[in-house]
Amino acid sequence: MTKIYIFLFRAVLSALFAVIVSRLFFQDASFIKVAGMGVGLLGFSYLFEHIRKKDKEGGG
């Protein structure tokens, strides 16, 4: 898969999980808060990938 497809896949999953979590725990959350949660989840996915690659290379 190319990097753009990986980004789109992660972005869609982040948005989906953000909506599900916000509806389960924060029923009155605004669109801005849900979008922020989605951006945070997307950022965490890239952060964890970076940490995983760094550990595999033995750097750190």
PDB file of C-alpha atoms in Angstrom:
ATOM      1  CA  MET A   1       0.000   0.000   0.000  1.00  0.00           C
ATOM      2  CA  THR A   2       1.191   3.482  -0.725  1.00  0.00           C
ATOM      3  CA  LYS A   3       1.572   6.086   1.994  1.00  0.00           C
ATOM      4  CA  ILE A   4      -1.514   8.010   0.880  1.00  0.00           C
ATOM      5  CA  TYR A   5      -3.706   4.911   1.188  1.00  0.00           C
ATOM      6  CA  ILE A   6      -2.300   4.197   4.640  1.00  0.00           C
ATOM      7  CA  PHE A   7      -3.023   7.788   5.665  1.00  0.00           C
ATOM      8  CA  LEU A   8      -6.589   7.630   4.316  1.00  0.00           C
ATOM      9  CA  PHE A   9      -7.210   4.280   6.017  1.00  0.00           C
ATOM     10  CA  ARG A  10      -5.941   5.625   9.345  1.00  0.00           C
ATOM     11  CA  ALA A  11      -7.894   8.862   8.959  1.00  0.00           C
ATOM     12  CA  VAL A  12     -11.158   7.008   8.298  1.00  0.00           C
ATOM     13  CA  LEU A  13     -10.594   4.643  11.218  1.00  0.00           C
ATOM     14  CA  SER A  14      -9.686   7.549  13.505  1.00  0.00           C
ATOM     15  CA  ALA A  15     -12.833   9.411  12.542  1.00  0.00           C
ATOM     16  CA  LEU A  16     -14.967   6.311  13.018  1.00  0.00           C
ATOM     17  CA  PHE A  17     -13.524   5.527  16.447  1.00  0.00           C
ATOM     18  CA  ALA A  18     -13.800   9.185  17.497  1.00  0.00           C
ATOM     19  CA  VAL A  19     -17.505   9.206  16.645  1.00  0.00           C
ATOM     20  CA  ILE A  20     -18.141   5.896  18.416  1.00  0.00           C
ATOM     21  CA  VAL A  21     -16.253   6.864  21.576  1.00  0.00           C
ATOM     22  CA  SER A  22     -17.832  10.320  21.699  1.00  0.00           C
ATOM     23  CA  ARG A  23     -21.320   8.875  21.320  1.00  0.00           C
ATOM     24  CA  LEU A  24     -20.696   6.267  24.025  1.00  0.00           C
ATOM     25  CA  PHE A  25     -19.082   8.491  26.641  1.00  0.00           C
ATOM     26  CA  PHE A  26     -19.776  12.122  25.661  1.00  0.00           C
ATOM     27  CA  GLN A  27     -23.286  12.255  24.216  1.00  0.00           C
ATOM     28  CA  ASP A  28     -23.380  16.055  24.048  1.00  0.00           C
ATOM     29  CA  ALA A  29     -19.940  16.513  22.477  1.00  0.00           C
ATOM     30  CA  SER A  30     -19.744  19.109  19.722  1.00  0.00           C
ATOM     31  CA  PHE A  31     -18.408  18.440  16.251  1.00  0.00           C
ATOM     32  CA  ILE A  32     -15.193  20.328  17.070  1.00  0.00           C
ATOM     33  CA  LYS A  33     -14.475  18.061  20.046  1.00  0.00           C
ATOM     34  CA  VAL A  34     -15.152  14.927  18.015  1.00  0.00           C
ATOM     35  CA  ALA A  35     -12.918  16.204  15.197  1.00  0.00           C
ATOM     36  CA  GLY A  36     -10.210  17.008  17.745  1.00  0.00           C
ATOM     37  CA  MET A  37     -10.436  13.506  19.147  1.00  0.00           C
ATOM     38  CA  GLY A  38     -10.110  12.106  15.624  1.00  0.00           C
ATOM     39  CA  VAL A  39      -7.022  14.214  14.958  1.00  0.00           C
ATOM     40  CA  GLY A  40      -5.573  13.084  18.278  1.00  0.00           C
ATOM     41  CA  LEU A  41      -6.166   9.429  17.443  1.00  0.00           C
ATOM     42  CA  LEU A  42      -4.559   9.901  14.040  1.00  0.00           C
ATOM     43  CA  GLY A  43      -1.570  11.580  15.662  1.00  0.00           C
ATOM     44  CA  PHE A  44      -1.218   8.769  18.176  1.00  0.00           C
ATOM     45  CA  SER A  45      -1.232   6.186  15.382  1.00  0.00           C
ATOM     46  CA  TYR A  46       1.720   7.899  13.723  1.00  0.00           C
ATOM     47  CA  LEU A  47       3.491   8.406  17.063  1.00  0.00           C
ATOM     48  CA  PHE A  48       3.178   4.722  17.946  1.00  0.00           C
ATOM     49  CA  GLU A  49       4.368   3.700  14.484  1.00  0.00           C
ATOM     50  CA  HIS A  50       7.423   5.924  14.914  1.00  0.00           C
ATOM     51  CA  ILE A  51       8.186   4.401  18.321  1.00  0.00           C
ATOM     52  CA  ARG A  52       7.714   0.869  16.974  1.00  0.00           C
ATOM     53  CA  LYS A  53      10.084   1.480  14.042  1.00  0.00           C
ATOM     54  CA  LYS A  54      12.619   3.103  16.338  1.00  0.00           C
ATOM     55  CA  ASP A  55      12.568   0.065  18.662  1.00  0.00           C
ATOM     56  CA  LYS A  56      12.953  -2.345  15.729  1.00  0.00           C
ATOM     57  CA  GLU A  57      16.032  -0.470  14.507  1.00  0.00           C
ATOM     58  CA  GLY A  58      17.561  -0.612  17.961  1.00  0.00           C
ATOM     59  CA  GLY A  59      17.882   3.134  18.227  1.00  0.00           C
ATOM     60  CA  GLY A  60      16.864   5.049  21.186  1.00  0.00           C
TER      61      GLY A  60
END
